[in-house]
Structure formats: structure tokens, C-alpha cells
GROMACS .gro file of C-alpha atoms in nm:
model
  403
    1UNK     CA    1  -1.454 -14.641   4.600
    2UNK     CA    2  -1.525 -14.558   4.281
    3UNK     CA    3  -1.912 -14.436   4.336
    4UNK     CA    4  -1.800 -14.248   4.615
    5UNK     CA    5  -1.575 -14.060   4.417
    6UNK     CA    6  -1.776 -14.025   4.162
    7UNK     CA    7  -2.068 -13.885   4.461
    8UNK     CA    8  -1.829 -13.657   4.516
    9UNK     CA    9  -1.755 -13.530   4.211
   10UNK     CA   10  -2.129 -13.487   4.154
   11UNK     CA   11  -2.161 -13.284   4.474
   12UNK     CA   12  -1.843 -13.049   4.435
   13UNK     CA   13  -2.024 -12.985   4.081
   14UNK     CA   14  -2.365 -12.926   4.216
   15UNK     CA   15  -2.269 -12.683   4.455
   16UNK     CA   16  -2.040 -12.494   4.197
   17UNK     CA   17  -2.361 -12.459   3.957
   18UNK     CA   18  -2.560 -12.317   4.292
   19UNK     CA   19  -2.317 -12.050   4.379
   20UNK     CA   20  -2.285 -11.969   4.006
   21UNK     CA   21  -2.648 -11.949   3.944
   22UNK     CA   22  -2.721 -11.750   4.287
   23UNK     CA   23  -2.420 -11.489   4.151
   24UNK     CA   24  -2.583 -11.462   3.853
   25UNK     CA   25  -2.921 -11.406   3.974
   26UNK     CA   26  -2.785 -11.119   4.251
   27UNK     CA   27  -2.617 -10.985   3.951
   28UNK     CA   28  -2.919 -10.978   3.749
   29UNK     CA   29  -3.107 -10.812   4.047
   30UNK     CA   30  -2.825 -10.543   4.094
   31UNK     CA   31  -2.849 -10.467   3.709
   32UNK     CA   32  -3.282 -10.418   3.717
   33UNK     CA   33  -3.189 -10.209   4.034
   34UNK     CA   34  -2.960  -9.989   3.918
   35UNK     CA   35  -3.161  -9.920   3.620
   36UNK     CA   36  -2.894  -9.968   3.369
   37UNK     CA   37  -2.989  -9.861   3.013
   38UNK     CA   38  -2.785 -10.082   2.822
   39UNK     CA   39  -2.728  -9.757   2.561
   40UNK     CA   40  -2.441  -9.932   2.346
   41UNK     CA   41  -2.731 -10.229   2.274
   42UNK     CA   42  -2.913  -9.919   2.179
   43UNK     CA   43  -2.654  -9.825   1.951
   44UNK     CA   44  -2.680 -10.114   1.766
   45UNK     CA   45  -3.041 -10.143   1.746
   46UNK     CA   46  -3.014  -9.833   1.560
   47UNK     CA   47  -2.794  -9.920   1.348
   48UNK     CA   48  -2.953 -10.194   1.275
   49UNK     CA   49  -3.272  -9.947   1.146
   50UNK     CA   50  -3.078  -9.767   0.952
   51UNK     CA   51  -2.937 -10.039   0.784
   52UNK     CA   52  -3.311 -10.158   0.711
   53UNK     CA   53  -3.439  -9.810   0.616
   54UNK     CA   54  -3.118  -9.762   0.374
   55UNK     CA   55  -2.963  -9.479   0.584
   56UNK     CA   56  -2.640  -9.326   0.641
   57UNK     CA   57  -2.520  -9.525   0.889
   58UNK     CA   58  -2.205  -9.315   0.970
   59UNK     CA   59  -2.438  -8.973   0.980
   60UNK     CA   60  -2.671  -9.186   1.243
   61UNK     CA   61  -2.667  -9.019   1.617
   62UNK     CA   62  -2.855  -9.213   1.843
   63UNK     CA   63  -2.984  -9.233   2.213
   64UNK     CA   64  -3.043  -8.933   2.389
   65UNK     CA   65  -2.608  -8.891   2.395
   66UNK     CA   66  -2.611  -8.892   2.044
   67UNK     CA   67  -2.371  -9.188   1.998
   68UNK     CA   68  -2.197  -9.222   1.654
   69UNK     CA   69  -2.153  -9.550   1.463
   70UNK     CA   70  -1.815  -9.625   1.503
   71UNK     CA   71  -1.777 -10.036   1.403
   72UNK     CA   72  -1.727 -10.132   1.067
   73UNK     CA   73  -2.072 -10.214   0.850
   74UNK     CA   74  -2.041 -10.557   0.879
   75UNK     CA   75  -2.158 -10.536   1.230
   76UNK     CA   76  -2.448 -10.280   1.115
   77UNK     CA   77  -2.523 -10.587   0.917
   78UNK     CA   78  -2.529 -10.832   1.203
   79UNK     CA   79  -2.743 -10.573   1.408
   80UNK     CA   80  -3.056 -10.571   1.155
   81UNK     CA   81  -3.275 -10.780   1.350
   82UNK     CA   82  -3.255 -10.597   1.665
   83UNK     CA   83  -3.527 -10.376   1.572
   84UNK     CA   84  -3.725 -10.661   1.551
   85UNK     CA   85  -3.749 -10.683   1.913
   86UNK     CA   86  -3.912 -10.448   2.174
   87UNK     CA   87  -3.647 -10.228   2.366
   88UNK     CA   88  -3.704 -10.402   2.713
   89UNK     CA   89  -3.695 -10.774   2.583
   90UNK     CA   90  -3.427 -10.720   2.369
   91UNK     CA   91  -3.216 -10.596   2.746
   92UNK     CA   92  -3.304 -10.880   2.875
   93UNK     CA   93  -3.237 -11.123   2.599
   94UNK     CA   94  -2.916 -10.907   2.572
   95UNK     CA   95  -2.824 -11.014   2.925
   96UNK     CA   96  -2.895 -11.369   2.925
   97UNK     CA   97  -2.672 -11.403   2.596
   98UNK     CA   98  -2.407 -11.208   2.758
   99UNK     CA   99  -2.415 -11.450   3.089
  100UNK     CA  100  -2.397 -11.729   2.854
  101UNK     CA  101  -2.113 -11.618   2.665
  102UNK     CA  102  -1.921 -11.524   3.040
  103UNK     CA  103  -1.982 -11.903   3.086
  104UNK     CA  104  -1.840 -11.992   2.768
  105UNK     CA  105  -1.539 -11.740   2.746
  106UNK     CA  106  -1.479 -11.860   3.110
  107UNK     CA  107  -1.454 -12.230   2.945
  108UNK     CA  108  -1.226 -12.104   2.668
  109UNK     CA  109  -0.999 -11.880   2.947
  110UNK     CA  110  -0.946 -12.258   3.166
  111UNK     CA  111  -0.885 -12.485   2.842
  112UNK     CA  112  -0.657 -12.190   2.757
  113UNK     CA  113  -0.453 -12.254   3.082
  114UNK     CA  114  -0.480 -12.609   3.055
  115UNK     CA  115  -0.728 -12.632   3.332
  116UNK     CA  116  -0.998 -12.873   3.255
  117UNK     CA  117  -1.202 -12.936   3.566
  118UNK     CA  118  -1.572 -12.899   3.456
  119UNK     CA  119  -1.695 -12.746   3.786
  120UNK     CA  120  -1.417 -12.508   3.801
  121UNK     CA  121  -1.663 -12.264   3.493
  122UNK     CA  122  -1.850 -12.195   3.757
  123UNK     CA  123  -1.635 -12.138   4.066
  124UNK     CA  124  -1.426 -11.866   3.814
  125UNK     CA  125  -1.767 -11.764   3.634
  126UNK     CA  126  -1.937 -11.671   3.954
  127UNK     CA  127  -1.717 -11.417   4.121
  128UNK     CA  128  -1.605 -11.288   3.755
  129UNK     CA  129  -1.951 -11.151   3.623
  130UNK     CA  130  -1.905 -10.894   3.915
  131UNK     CA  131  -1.504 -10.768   3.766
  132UNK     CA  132  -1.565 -10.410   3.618
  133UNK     CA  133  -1.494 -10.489   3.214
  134UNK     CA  134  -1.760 -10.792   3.303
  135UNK     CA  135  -1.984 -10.557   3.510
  136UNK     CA  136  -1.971 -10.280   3.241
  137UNK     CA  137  -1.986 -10.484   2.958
  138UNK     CA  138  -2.337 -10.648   3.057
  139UNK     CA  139  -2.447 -10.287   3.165
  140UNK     CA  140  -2.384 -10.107   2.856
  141UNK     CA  141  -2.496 -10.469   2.616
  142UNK     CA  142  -2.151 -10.450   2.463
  143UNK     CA  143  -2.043 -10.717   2.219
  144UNK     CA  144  -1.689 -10.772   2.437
  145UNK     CA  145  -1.745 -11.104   2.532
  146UNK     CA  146  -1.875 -11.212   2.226
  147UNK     CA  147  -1.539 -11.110   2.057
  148UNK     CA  148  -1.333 -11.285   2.296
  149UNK     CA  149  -1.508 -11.604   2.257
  150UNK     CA  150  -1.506 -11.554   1.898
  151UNK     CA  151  -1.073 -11.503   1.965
  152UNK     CA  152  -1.032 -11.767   2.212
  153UNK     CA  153  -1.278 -12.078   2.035
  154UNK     CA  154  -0.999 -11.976   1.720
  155UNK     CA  155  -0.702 -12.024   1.938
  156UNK     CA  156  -0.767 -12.306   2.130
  157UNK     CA  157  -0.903 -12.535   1.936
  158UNK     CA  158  -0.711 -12.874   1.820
  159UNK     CA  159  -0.815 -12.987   1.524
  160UNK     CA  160  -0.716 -13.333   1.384
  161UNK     CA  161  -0.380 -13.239   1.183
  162UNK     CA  162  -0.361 -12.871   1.310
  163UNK     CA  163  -0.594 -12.759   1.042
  164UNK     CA  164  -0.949 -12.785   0.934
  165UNK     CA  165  -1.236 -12.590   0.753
  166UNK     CA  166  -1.319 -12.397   1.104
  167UNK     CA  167  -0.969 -12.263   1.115
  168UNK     CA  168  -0.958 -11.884   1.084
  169UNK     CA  169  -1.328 -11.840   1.159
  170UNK     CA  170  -1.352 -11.731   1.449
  171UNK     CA  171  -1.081 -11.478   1.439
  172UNK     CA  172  -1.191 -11.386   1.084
  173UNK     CA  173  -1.561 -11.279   1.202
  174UNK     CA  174  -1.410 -11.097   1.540
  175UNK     CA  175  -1.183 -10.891   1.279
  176UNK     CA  176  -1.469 -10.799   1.059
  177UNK     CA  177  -1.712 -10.721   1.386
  178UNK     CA  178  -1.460 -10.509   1.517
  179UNK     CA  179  -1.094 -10.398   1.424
  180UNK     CA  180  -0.874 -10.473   1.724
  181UNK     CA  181  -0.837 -10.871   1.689
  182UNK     CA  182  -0.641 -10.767   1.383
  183UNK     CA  183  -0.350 -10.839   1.593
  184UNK     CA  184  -0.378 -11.196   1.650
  185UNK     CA  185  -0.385 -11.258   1.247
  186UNK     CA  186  -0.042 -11.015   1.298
  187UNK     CA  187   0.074 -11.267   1.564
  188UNK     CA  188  -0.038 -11.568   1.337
  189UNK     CA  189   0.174 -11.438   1.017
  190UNK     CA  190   0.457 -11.323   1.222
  191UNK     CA  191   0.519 -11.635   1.417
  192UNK     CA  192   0.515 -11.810   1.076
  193UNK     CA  193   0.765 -11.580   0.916
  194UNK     CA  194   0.996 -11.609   1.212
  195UNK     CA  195   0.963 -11.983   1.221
  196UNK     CA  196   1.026 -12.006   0.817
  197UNK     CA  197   1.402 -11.765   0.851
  198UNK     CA  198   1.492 -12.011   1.127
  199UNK     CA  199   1.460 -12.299   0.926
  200UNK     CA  200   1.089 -12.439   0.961
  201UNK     CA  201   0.773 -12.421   0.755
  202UNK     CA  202   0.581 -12.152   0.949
  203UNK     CA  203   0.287 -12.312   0.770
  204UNK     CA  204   0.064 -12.378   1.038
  205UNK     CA  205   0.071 -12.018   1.137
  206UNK     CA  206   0.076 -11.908   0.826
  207UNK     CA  207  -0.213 -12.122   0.710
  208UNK     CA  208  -0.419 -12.002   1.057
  209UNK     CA  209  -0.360 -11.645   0.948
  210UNK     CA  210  -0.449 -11.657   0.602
  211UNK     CA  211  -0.788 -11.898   0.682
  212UNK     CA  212  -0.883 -11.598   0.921
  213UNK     CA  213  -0.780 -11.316   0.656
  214UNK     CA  214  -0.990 -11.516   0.403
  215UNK     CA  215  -1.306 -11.522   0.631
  216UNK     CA  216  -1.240 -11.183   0.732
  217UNK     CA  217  -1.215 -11.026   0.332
  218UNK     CA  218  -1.524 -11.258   0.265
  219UNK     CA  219  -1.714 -11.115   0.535
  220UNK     CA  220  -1.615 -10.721   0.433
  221UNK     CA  221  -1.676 -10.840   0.081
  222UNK     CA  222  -2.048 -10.931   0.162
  223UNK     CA  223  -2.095 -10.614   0.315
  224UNK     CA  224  -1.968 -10.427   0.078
  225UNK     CA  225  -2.235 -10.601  -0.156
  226UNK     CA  226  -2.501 -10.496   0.053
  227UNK     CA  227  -2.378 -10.181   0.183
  228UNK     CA  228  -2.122  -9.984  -0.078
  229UNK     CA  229  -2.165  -9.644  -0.002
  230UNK     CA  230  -2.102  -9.694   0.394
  231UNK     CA  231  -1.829  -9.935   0.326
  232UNK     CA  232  -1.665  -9.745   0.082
  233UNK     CA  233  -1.708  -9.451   0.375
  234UNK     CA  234  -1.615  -9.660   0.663
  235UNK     CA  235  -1.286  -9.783   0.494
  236UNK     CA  236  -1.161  -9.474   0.308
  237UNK     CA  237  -1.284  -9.214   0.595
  238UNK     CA  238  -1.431  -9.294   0.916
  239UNK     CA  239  -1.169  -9.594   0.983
  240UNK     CA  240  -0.919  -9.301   1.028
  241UNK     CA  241  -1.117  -9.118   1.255
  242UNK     CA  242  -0.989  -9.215   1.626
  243UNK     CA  243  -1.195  -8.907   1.756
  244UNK     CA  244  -1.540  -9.070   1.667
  245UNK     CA  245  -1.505  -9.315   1.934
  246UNK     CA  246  -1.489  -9.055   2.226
  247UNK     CA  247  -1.261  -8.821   2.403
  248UNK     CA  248  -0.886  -8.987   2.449
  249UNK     CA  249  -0.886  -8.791   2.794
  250UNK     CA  250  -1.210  -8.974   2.949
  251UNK     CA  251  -1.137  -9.177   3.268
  252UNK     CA  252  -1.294  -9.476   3.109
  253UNK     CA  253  -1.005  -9.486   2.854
  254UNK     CA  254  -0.734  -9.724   2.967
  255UNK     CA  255  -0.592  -9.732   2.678
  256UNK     CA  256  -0.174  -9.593   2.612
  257UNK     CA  257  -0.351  -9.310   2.450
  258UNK     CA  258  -0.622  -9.215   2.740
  259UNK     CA  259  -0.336  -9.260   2.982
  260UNK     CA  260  -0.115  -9.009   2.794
  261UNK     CA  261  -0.386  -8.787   2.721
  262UNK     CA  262  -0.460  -8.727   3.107
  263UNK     CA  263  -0.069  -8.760   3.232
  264UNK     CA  264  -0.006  -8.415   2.979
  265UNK     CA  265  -0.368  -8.282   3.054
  266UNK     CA  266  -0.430  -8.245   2.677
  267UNK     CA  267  -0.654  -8.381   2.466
  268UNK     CA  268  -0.474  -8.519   2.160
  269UNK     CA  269  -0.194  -8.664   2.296
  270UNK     CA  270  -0.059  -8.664   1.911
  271UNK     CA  271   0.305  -8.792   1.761
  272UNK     CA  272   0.428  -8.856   2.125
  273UNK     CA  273   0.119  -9.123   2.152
  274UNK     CA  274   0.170  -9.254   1.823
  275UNK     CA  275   0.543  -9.328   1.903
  276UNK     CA  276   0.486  -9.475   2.193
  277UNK     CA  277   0.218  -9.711   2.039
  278UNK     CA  278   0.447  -9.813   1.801
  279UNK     CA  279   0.710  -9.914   2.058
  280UNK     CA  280   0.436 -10.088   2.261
  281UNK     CA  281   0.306 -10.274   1.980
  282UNK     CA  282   0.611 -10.441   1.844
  283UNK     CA  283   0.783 -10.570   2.235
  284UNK     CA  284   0.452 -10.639   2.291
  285UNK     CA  285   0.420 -10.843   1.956
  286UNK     CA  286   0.809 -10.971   2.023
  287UNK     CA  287   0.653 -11.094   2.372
  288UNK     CA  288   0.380 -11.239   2.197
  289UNK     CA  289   0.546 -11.430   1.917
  290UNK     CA  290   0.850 -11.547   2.124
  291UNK     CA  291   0.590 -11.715   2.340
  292UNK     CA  292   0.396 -11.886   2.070
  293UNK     CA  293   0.730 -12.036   1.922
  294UNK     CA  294   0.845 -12.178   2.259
  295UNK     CA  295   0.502 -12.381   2.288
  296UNK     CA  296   0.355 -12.116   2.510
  297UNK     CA  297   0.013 -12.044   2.356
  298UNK     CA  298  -0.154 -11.883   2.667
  299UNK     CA  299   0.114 -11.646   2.710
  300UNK     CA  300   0.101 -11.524   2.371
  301UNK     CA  301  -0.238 -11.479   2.314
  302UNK     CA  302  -0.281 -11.269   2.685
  303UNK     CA  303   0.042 -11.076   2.589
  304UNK     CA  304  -0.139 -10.993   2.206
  305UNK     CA  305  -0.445 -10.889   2.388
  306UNK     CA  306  -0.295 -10.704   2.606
  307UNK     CA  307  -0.056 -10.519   2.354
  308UNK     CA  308  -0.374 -10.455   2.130
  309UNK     CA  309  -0.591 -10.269   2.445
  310UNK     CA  310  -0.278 -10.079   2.466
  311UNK     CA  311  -0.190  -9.946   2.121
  312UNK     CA  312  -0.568  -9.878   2.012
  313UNK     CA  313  -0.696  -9.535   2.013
  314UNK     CA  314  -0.928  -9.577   2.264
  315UNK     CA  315  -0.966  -9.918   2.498
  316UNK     CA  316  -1.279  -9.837   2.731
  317UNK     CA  317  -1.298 -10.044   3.044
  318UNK     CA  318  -1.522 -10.289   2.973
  319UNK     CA  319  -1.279 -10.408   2.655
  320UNK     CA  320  -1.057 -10.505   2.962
  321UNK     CA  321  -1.283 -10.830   2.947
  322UNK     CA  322  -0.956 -11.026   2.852
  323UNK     CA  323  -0.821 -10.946   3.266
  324UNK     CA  324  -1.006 -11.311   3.346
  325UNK     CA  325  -0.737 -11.530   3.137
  326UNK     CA  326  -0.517 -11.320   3.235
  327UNK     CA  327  -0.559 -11.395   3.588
  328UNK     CA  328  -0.649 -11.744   3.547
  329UNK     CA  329  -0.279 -11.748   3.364
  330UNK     CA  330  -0.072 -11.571   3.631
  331UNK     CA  331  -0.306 -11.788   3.918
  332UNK     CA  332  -0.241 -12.165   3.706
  333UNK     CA  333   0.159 -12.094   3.674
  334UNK     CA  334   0.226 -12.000   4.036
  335UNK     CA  335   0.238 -11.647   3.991
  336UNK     CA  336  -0.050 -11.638   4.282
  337UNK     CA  337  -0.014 -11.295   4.463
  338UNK     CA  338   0.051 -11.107   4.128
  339UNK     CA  339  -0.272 -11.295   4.009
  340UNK     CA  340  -0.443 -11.155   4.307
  341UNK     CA  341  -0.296 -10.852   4.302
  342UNK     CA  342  -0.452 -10.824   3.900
  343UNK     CA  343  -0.777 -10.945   4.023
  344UNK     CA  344  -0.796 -10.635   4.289
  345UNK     CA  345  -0.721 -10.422   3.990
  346UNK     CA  346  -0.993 -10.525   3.807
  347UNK     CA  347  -1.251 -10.557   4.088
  348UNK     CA  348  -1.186 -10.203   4.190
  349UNK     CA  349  -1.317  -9.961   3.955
  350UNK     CA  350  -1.049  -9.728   4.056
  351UNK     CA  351  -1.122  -9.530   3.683
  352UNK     CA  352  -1.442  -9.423   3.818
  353UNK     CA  353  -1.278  -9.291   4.163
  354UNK     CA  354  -1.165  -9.029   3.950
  355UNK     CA  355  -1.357  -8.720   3.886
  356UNK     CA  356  -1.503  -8.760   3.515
  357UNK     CA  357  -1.771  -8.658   3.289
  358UNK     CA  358  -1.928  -8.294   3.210
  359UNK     CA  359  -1.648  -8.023   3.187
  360UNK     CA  360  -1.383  -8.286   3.087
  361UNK     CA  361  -1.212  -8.315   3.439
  362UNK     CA  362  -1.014  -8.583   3.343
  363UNK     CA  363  -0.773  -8.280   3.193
  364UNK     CA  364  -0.695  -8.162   3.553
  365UNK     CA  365  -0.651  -8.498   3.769
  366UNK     CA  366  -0.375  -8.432   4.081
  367UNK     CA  367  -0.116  -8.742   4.125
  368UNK     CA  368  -0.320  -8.995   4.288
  369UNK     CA  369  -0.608  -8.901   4.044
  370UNK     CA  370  -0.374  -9.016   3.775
  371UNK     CA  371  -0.234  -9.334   3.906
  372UNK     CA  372  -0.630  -9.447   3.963
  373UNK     CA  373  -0.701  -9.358   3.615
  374UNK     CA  374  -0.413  -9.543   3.448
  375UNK     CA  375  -0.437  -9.884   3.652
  376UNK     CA  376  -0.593 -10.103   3.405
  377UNK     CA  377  -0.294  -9.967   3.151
  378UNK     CA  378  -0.062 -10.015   3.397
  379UNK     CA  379  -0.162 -10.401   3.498
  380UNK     CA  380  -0.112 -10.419   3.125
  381UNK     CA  381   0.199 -10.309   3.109
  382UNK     CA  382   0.332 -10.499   3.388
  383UNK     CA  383   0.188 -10.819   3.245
  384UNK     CA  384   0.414 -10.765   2.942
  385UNK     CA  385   0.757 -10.736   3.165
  386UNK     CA  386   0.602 -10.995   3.358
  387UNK     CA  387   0.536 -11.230   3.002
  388UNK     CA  388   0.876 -11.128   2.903
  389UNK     CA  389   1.081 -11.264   3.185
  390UNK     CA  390   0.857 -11.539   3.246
  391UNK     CA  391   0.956 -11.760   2.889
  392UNK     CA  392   1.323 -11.878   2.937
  393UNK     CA  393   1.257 -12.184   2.703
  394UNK     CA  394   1.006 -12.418   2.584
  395UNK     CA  395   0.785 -12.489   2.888
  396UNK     CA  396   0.455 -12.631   3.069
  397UNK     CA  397   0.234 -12.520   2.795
  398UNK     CA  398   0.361 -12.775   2.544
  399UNK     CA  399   0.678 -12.776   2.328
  400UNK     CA  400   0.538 -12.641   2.033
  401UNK     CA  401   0.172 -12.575   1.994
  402UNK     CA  402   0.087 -12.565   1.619
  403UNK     CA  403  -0.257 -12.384   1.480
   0.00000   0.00000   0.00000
């Protein structure tokens, strides 16, 4: 009985690797087919030149759209090899890494949800390199997936005692690559601080948060060593500078402040959007930490992604990447038609139903124009009500998980 259980096993894990790798190779051929130009890998290619040739790397403008730098120089740092390698390889190369690190943020997502199965990467991976965030992310060679793996290989990892030397890394590098996962080092201290005024230690949170602020100084420290005039630019000018990143209006921008931007057909949505940030970001942070105090880890880390896509300046579609734990959340705790209802949201690419580009049309969308354009905001928003009424007491997720 127990070879032909283990047959079977074998089989129901062969066949998941097939459809996975047949996905992934009809996703590859749709990507060469649609001639995709990967122009944020470009981006950081030429950053990484300028970084070599000692340039201003905030002044650079590259690709034929003349795309700004907009990441902080540690990244700039990171990209220096890339002009190492010829445009064409380096897309390709690009790709494969990307598919990898699907695979491995898909790994991350289940362990998340406490859903081990080892064939059940590729039954999730398969259908989710085709999502829009995925889709777009692998199109334009964006580093979203890296960043999430970064996040997630942090946050769900179990070290022996709660605590080790990796501790912090992963979140620390994801915060100096890229501002947003700042939040999760928020949700870190705050669940500490709230644990300490009730009575406990707080120190495993507090220890997580300050391991990750640590690696995240060090790394901004080295770059600032290597690169002082762009670091002392990034941090004391361009840091400020929401408008860098693109207009808030664009269809693309699923952000609080894109959705805003387009529902008052302006283009600087101003105080009203910074209010309303606010207000997002601390329920969404009270969602958050409430949920990592009752033992609910996977609720509070979707809920602080979530609440950071919505309170940053600009969240383009393909930083939506963090939909598939979301999903795999809402599918592994019953919550089955609202997980399929989330997975039709971000399979549609409703934000590019909308009329967008040249001529900023975005500023004149009729009613059903908007409601496409805000969905990805929207699913957001209604996982946070969702989160909220969803965490009577300790539950399934453990009764306290500890950093």
C-alpha cells in the first residue's frame, strides 16, 4: 500500500511539473511574440552604466521614453553588471530569473498559508504566470517578484528560537532596493510596542524590526560610500519627488492616489489624497498588527501589503504581484468565491479596458471607465474589511507566531 501511494504521489507530481513547464513555455512563446521590450530591465541597465561611468544617476533619461531613475542608489548599485551583458541575452536571462522567482514566491505564498503539498508550486505557479501584475512584471523585467520573495523568505521563516543571524535580511535588502517594504519593519515595531503596553516583551518583533533596520542602514551606508553625491540627492531631494515616478492619473496606477486622481479628473489629487492615505495606512496597519498578535501571520502580512500598494504615490499594476497570497489566503480559509472572485480581478486587465496613454485620457473616463480603472484598488480595499472582520480571536494560523 505504501508504494502505491507513494506511485501516486510521484504521478500527481509529475503531471503538476508538465502542466507547469508547458504554461511556462506558452508563456515564454506569447512574450517573443508579442515583442515585449522589457524597457524597465532597460532602465536598470542604464543605470547600471552610469553608475560605472560615474554619472548622475538621477539626471539619467533612458530608452527611447526617456525613463527617470526613480529607486534609491543602492539598486543603481546592484544593477552595475547589467551592462555586462548584451541587450537580448540579458531579456532572456531576465525572464528565466523572473520564472524562477514566480516558482519560489509561489513556495513562500503556500508555506505562508500553511499549505505544504510540494506539487501544489506548480498547479498555483502555472495558471499564475498568466495574472496581469505576473504578466506585466515579466514583460517590463521588473524587480516585483524579487521583492516579494525577498518580503516573504523574511516572514516565514522559523528559525530555531525565533531568531537567528538571517533575521531582518531579507526585509532589510527589499527596503534598501526599493522603499515600499518599509511597512513591514512598521508592522514589526508596532506589533512589538503594542505587545510590550499589554504586558509582554514585544522582543521578538522588536528584535525582527531592528535586524531588518540594521541591514537596511548598512546597505544605504555602503552606498553612500560608493555613491555620495546621488545618495545625498536621492535622500534629501528626489525621495520627495512622487511626480518622478509617472503621472498619478495613468490607468496603470492602482494605487489610492491614481484612483483619486481619475475619480476628480485632476492630476494632483493633493491634501485630499494625502488624508486619505493617512487614514488608509493606519486601519490598514491596525488590521495588520491586530492580526499578527492573534497568531495570524498570513493575514497580516497580505493586509500590510495591501495597505502599502494603497498609500504609495504611485502602485503600477504589475506591483499588484502580492494578489497570488492573497488569493491563496482567501481560497485556504474557505473564503472560496471571494478568492475567485479576486482571481477574476486580477486575470482581467480591466485597467487597460480603459482608454489611456497620449493626451492623458485617463482625466476624462465616464462611470464604468472609472470602476475598470480602480479594480485592483478596490479588491484592496475590500480585502482590508474583509481582514478586519475575519480575526475574532486567536485562530488556525497558530496562537501566537513569534519572528
Amino acid at each position: 500500500m505504501t508504494m502505491i501511494a507513494s506511485s501516486a504521489v510521484h504521478r500527481r507530481a509529475t503531471v503538476a511539473l508538465g502542466v507547469c513547464l508547458v504554461s511556462f513555455t506558452a508563456f515564454w512563446a506569447a512574450q517573443r511574440a508579442a515583442h515585449v521590450s522589457m524597457i524597465d530591465l532597460m532602465v536598470y541597465r542604464a543605470e547600471g552604466a552610469a553608475v560605472r561611468a560615474g554619472g548622475d544617476l538621477y539626471a539619467l533619461r533612458a530608452t527611447a521614453a526617456h525613463l527617470p531613475t526613480t529607486y534609491p542608489p543602492f539598486a543603481a548599485l546592484l544593477f552595475t553588471p547589467l551592462p555586462l551583458l548584451d541587450p537580448a541575452l540579458l531579456r532572456t536571462l531576465a525572464t528565466a530569473g523572473n520564472l524562477a522567482l514566480l516558482v519560489m514566491f509561489v513556495r513562500l505564498s503556500l508555506k505562508l498559508v500553511g499549505h505544504a503539498r510540494g506539487e501544489a508550486v506548480c498547479w498555483v505557479a502555472a495558471p499564475a504566470v498568466w495574472c496581469e501584475p505576473v504578466w506585466t512584471t515579466l514583460r517590463y523585467g521588473q524587480i516585483n517578484l524579487l521583492l516579494a520573495v525577498l518580503v516573504l523568505w523574511d516572514l516565514t521563516r522559523r528559525p530555531a528560537g525565533g531568531f537567528d543571524r538571517w533575521t531582518g535580511v531579507g526585509l532589510g535588502l527589499a527596503t534598501a532596493l526599493k522603499l515600499t517594504p518599509a511597512l513591514f519593519l512598521a508592522l514589526l515595531l508596532l506589533a512589538g510596542v503594542v505587545d510590550r503596553l499589554r504586558g509582554g516583551g514585544g522582543q521578538p518583533w522588536l528584535r525582527h524590526a531592528r535586524a531588518a533596520a540594521v541591514v537596511f542602514a548598512g546597505a544605504t551606508a555602503l552606498t553612500a560610500g560608493v555613491l555620495p553625491y546621488d545618495s545625498w540627492r536621492f535622500w534629501t531631494d528626489m525621495v520627495f519627488r512622487a511626480s518622478r515616478v509617472g503621472q498619478a492619473e495613468d490607468a496603470a496606477n492602482q494605487a489610492l492616489r491614481g484612483v483619486l486622481a481619475r475619480l476628480l479628473h485632476t492630476p494632483d489629487p493633493g491634501a485630499l489624497w494625502a488624508v486619505c492615505a493617512a487614514v488608509v495606512a493606519v486601519l490598514g496597519l491596525v488590521v495588520a498588527v491586530r492580526a499578527e498578535l492573534r497568531g495570524r501571520r498570513p493575514w497580516a502580512v497580505c493586509a500590510c501589503a495591501v495597505t502599502a500598494l494603497l498609500i504609495s504615490p504611485v502602485s503600477w499594476t504589475h506591483h499588484w504581484v502580492w494578489c497570488v497570497p492573497l488569493v491563496l489566503l482567501l481560497w485556504t480559509r474557505g473564503r472560496r468565491t471571494t478568492a475567485l472572485g479576486a482571481l477574476l480581478v486580477f486575470c482581467s486587465y480591466a485597467p487597460w479596458w480603459v482608454p489611456h496613454g497620449t493626451g492623458r485620457p485617463e482625466l476624462h473616463l465616464g462611470e464604468t471607465e472609472l470602476l475598470l480603472s480602480a479594480v485592483y484598488g478596490g479588491a484592496g480595499a475590500l480585502f482590508l474589511a474583509l481582514a478586519r472582520t475575519s480575526l475574532p480571536g486567536p485562530g488556525p494560523d497558530g496562537a501566537r507566531v513569534k519572528p
